[in-house]
mmCIF file of C-alpha atoms in Angstrom:
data_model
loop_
_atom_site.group_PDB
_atom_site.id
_atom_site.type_symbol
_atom_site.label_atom_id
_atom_site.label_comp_id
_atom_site.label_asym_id
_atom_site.label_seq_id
_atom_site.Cartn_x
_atom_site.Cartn_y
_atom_site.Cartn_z
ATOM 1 C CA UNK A 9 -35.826 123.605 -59.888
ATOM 2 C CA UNK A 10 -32.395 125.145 -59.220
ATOM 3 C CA UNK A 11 -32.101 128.451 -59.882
ATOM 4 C CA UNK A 12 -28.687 129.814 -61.501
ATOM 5 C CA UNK A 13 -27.406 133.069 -61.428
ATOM 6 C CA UNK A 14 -24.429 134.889 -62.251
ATOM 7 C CA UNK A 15 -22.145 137.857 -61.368
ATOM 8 C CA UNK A 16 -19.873 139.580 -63.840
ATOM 9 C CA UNK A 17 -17.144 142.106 -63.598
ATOM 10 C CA UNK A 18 -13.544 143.051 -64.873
ATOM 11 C CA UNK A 19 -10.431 143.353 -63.506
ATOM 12 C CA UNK A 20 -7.812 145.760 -64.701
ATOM 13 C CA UNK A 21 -3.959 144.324 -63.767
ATOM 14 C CA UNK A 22 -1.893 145.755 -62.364
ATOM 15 C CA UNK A 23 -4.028 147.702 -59.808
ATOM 16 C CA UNK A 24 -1.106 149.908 -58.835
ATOM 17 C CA UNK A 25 2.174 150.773 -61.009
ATOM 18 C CA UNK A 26 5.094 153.454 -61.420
ATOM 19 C CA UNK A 27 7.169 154.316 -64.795
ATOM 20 C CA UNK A 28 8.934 157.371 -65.112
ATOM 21 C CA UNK A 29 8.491 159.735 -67.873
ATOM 22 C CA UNK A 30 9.183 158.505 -71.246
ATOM 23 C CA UNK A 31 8.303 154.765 -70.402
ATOM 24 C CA UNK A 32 5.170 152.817 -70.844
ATOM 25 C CA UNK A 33 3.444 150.091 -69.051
ATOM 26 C CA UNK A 34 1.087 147.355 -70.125
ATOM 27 C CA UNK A 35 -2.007 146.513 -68.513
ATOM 28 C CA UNK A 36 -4.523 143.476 -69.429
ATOM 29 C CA UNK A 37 -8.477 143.156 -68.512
ATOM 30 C CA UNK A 38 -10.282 140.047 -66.778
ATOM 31 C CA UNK A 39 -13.421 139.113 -66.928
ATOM 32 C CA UNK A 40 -14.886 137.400 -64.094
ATOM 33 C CA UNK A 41 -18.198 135.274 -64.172
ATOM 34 C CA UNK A 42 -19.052 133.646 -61.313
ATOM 35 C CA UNK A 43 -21.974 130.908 -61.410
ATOM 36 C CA UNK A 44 -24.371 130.823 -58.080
ATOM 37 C CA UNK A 45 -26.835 128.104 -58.003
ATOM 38 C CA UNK A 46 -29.488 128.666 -55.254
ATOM 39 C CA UNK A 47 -27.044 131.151 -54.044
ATOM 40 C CA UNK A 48 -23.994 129.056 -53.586
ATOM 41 C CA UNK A 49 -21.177 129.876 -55.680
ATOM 42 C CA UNK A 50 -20.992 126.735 -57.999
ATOM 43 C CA UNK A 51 -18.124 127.937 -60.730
ATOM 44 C CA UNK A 52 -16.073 130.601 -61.346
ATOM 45 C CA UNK A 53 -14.361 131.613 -64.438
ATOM 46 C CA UNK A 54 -11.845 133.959 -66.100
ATOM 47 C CA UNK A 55 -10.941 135.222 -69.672
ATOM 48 C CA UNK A 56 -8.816 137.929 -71.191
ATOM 49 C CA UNK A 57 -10.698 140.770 -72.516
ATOM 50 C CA UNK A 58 -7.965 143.360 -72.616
ATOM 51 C CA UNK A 59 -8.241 144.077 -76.626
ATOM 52 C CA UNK A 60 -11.984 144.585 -76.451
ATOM 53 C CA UNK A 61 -11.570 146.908 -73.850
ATOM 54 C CA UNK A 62 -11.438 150.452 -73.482
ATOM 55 C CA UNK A 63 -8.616 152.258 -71.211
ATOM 56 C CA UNK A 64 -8.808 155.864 -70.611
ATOM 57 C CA UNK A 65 -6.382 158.512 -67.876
ATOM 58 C CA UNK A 66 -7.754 160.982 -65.883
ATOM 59 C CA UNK A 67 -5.380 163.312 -66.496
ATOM 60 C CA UNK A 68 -3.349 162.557 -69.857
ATOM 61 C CA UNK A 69 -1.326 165.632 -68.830
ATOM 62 C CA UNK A 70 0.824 162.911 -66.959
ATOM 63 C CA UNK A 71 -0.112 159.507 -68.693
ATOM 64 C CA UNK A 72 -2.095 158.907 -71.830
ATOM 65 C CA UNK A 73 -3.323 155.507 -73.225
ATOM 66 C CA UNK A 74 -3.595 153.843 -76.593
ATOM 67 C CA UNK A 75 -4.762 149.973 -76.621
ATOM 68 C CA UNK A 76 -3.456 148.129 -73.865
ATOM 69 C CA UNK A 77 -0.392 150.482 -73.196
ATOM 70 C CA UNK A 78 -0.256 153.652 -70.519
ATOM 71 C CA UNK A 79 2.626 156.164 -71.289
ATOM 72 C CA UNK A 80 3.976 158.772 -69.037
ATOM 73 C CA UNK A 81 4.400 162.373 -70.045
ATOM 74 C CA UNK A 82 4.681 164.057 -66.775
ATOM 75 C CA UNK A 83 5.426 163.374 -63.215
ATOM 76 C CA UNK A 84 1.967 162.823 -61.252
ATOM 77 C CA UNK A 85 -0.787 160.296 -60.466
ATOM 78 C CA UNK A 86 -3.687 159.220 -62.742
ATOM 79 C CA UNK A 87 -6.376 157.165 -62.514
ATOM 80 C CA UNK A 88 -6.479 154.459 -65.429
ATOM 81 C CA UNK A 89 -9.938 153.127 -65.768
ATOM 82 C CA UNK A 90 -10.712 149.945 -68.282
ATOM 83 C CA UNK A 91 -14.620 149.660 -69.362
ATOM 84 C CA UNK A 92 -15.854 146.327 -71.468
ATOM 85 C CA UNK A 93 -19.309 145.806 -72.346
ATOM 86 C CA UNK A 94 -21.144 142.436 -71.949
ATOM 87 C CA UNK A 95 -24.106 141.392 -73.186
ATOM 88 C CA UNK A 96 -25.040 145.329 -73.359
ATOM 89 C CA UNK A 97 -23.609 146.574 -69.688
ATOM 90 C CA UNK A 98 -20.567 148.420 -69.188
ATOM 91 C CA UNK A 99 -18.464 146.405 -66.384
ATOM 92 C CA UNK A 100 -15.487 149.260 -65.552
ATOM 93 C CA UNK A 101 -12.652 148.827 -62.886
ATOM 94 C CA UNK A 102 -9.869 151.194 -61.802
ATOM 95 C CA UNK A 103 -5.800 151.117 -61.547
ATOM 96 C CA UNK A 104 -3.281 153.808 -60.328
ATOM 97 C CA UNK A 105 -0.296 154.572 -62.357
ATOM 98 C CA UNK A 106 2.321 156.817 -60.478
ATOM 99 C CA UNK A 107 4.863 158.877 -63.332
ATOM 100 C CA UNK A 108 8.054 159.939 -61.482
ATOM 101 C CA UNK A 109 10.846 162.059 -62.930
ATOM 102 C CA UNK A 110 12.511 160.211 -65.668
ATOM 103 C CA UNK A 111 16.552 160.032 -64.353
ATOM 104 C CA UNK A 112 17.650 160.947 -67.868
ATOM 105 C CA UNK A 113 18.147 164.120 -68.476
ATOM 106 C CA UNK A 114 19.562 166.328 -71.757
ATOM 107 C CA UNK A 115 21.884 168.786 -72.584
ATOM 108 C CA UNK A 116 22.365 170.820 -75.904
ATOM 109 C CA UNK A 117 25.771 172.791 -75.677
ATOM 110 C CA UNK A 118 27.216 175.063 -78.468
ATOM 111 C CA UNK A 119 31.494 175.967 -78.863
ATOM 112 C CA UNK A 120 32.506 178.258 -78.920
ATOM 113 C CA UNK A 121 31.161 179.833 -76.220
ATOM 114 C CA UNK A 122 32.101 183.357 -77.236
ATOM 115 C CA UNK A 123 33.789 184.516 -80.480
ATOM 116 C CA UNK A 124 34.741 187.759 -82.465
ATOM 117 C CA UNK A 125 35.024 187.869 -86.048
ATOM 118 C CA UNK A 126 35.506 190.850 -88.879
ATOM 119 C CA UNK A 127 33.196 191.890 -90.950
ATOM 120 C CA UNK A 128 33.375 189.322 -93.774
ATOM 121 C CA UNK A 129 34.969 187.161 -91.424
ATOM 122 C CA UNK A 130 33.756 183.750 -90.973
ATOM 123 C CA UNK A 131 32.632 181.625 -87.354
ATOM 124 C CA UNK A 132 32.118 177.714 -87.236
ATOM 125 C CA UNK A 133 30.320 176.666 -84.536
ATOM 126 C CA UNK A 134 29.819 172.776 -82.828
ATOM 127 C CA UNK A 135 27.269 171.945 -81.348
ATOM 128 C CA UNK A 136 26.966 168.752 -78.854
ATOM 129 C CA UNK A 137 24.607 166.850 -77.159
ATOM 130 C CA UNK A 138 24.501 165.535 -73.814
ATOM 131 C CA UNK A 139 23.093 162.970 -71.565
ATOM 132 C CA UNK A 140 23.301 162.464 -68.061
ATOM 133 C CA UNK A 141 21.824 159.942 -66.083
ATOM 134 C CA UNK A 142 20.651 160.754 -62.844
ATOM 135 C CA UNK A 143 22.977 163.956 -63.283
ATOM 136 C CA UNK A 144 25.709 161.802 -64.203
ATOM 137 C CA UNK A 145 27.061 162.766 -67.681
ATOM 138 C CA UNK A 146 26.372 159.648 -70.073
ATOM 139 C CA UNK A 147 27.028 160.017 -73.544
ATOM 140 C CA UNK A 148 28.189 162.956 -75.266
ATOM 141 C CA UNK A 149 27.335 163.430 -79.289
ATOM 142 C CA UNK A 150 28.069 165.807 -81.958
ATOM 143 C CA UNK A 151 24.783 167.167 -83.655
ATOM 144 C CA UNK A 152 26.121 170.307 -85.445
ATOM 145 C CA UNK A 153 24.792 169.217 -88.727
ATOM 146 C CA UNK A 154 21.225 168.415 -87.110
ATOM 147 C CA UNK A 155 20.633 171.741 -85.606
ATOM 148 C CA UNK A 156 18.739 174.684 -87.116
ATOM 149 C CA UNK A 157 20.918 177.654 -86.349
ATOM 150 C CA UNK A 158 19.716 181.357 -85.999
ATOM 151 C CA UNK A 159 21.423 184.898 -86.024
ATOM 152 C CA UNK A 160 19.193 187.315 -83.921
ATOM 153 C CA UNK A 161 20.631 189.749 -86.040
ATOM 154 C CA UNK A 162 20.828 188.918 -89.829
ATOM 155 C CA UNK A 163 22.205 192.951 -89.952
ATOM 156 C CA UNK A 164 25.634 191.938 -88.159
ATOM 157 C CA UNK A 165 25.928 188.306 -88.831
ATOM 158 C CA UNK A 166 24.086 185.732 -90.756
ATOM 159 C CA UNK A 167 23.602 182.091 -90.762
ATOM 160 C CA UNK A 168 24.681 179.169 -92.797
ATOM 161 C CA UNK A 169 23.941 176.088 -91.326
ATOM 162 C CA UNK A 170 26.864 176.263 -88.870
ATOM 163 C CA UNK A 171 28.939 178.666 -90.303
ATOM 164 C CA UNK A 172 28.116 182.458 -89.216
ATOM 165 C CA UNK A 173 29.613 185.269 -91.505
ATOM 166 C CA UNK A 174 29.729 188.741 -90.328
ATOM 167 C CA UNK A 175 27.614 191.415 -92.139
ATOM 168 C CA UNK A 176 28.643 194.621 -89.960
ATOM 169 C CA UNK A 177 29.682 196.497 -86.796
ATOM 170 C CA UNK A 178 28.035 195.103 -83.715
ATOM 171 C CA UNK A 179 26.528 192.078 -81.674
ATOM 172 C CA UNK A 180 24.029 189.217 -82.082
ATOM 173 C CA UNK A 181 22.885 185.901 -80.540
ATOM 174 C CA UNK A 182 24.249 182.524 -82.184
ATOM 175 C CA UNK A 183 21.074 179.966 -81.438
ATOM 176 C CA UNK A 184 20.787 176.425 -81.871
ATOM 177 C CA UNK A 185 18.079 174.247 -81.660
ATOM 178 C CA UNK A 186 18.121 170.871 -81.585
ATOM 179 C CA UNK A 187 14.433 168.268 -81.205
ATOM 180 C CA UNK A 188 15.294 164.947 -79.233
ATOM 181 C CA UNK A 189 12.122 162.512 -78.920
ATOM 182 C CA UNK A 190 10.025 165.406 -79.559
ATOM 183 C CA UNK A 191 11.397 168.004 -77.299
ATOM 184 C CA UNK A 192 13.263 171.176 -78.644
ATOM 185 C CA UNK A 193 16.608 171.727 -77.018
ATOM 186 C CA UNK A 194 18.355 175.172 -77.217
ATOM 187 C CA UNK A 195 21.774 177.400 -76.496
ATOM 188 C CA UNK A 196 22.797 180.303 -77.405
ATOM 189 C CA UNK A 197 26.195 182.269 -77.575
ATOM 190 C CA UNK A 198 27.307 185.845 -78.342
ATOM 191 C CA UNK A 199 28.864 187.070 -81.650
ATOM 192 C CA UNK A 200 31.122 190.033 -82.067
ATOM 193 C CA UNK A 201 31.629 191.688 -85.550
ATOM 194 C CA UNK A 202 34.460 193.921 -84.595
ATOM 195 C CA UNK A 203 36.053 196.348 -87.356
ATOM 196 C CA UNK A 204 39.023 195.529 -85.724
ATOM 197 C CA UNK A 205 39.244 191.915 -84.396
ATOM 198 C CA UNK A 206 39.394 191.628 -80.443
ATOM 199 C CA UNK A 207 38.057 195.058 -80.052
ATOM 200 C CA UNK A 208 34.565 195.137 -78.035
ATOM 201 C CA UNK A 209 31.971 197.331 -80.286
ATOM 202 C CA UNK A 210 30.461 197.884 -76.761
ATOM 203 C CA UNK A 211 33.477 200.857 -75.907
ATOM 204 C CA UNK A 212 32.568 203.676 -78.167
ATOM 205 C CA UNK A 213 36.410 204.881 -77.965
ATOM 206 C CA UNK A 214 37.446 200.847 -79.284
ATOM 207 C CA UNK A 215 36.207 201.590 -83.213
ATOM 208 C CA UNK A 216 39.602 202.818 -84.372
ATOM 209 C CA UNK A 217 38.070 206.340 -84.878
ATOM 210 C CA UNK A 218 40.793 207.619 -82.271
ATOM 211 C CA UNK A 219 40.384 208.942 -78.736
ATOM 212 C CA UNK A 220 42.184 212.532 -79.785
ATOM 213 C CA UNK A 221 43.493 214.464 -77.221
#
């Protein structure tokens, strides 16, 4: 009587990939039964298991997984490893996934740089927002209306959406923050509120109190 055997295992495709941060890549899972009879290999077969399968990343620092897809987060190597369980064993198989330095990078960049306003003077500020592509700019848009803006001192100047109004005598920072596929992008400039427009509340002798003799 013959005797039939067989040997299982899986297959996780591609075995080695790179994406850079931001993009994704798509694996699939084999499973492999080959047929011995009296120890000669008498059939071989293959079927897709990828949605029954389970993918995981040893570090999802750099790359995490959900269902079939791998995303990058962070430049580094991880270790993708695919499990599927047949007829109550775990069959598991390995992959490498490489994330390198995405060659977009982003810009947030608020105008005017500087400014000096009276007290119940008024300051509208623009705010853009830049691409470059391997340090090339790209694209340039306005996001004014999309930032939160802040006034590290509501004493001397507050906020309204872009507009900053000047409370009293002295200096703050204008902030803007902007979130672009999840990441917060900032700048900052300085505000004067002069009692005297152009003069620098830094100089003690500038506040129109005189310099006498």
């Amino acid at each position: 009587q013959d005797v039939v055997t067989h040997s299982y295992s899986i297959e996780l495709l591609p075995k080695t990939a790179t994406i850079t941060v931001g993009a994704s890549q798509e694996y699939e899972v084999k499973f492999k039964d080959i047929t011995y009879t009296n120890g000669v290999q008498t059939n071989e077969s293959t079927s897709d298991v990828t949605g029954p399968s389970t993918l995981s990343s040893s570090n999802t620092t750099v790359a995490t997984v959900a269902n079939e897809f791998a995303y990058g987060h962070a430049s580094g190597t991880v270790t993708i490893t695919a499990s599927y369980t047949y007829s109550g064993t775990t069959y598991t198989d390995t992959a490498t996934l490489t994330v390198s330095p995405s060659p977009y990078t982003y810009e947030l960049v608020i105008s005017p740089d500087d400014a000096v306003i009276g007290v119940g003077g008024t300051q509208v500020y623009v705010a853009k927002f830049i691409t470059y592509y391997n340090g090339s700019k790209q694209n340039e848009s306005t996001v004014t209306t999309s930032c939160t803006w802040t006034s590290s001192d509501t004493a001397v100047a507050t906020m309204s959406g872009k507009t900053a109004t000047g409370v009293s005598f002295g200096v703050t920072t204008v902030s803007a923050r902007y979130t672009y596929q999840g990441t917060v992008y900032t700048d900052t400039t300085t505000l004067i509120v002069s009692s005297e427009i152009g003069v620098d509340p830094s100089d003690p002798g500038g506040n129109g109190s005189g310099g006498g003799g």
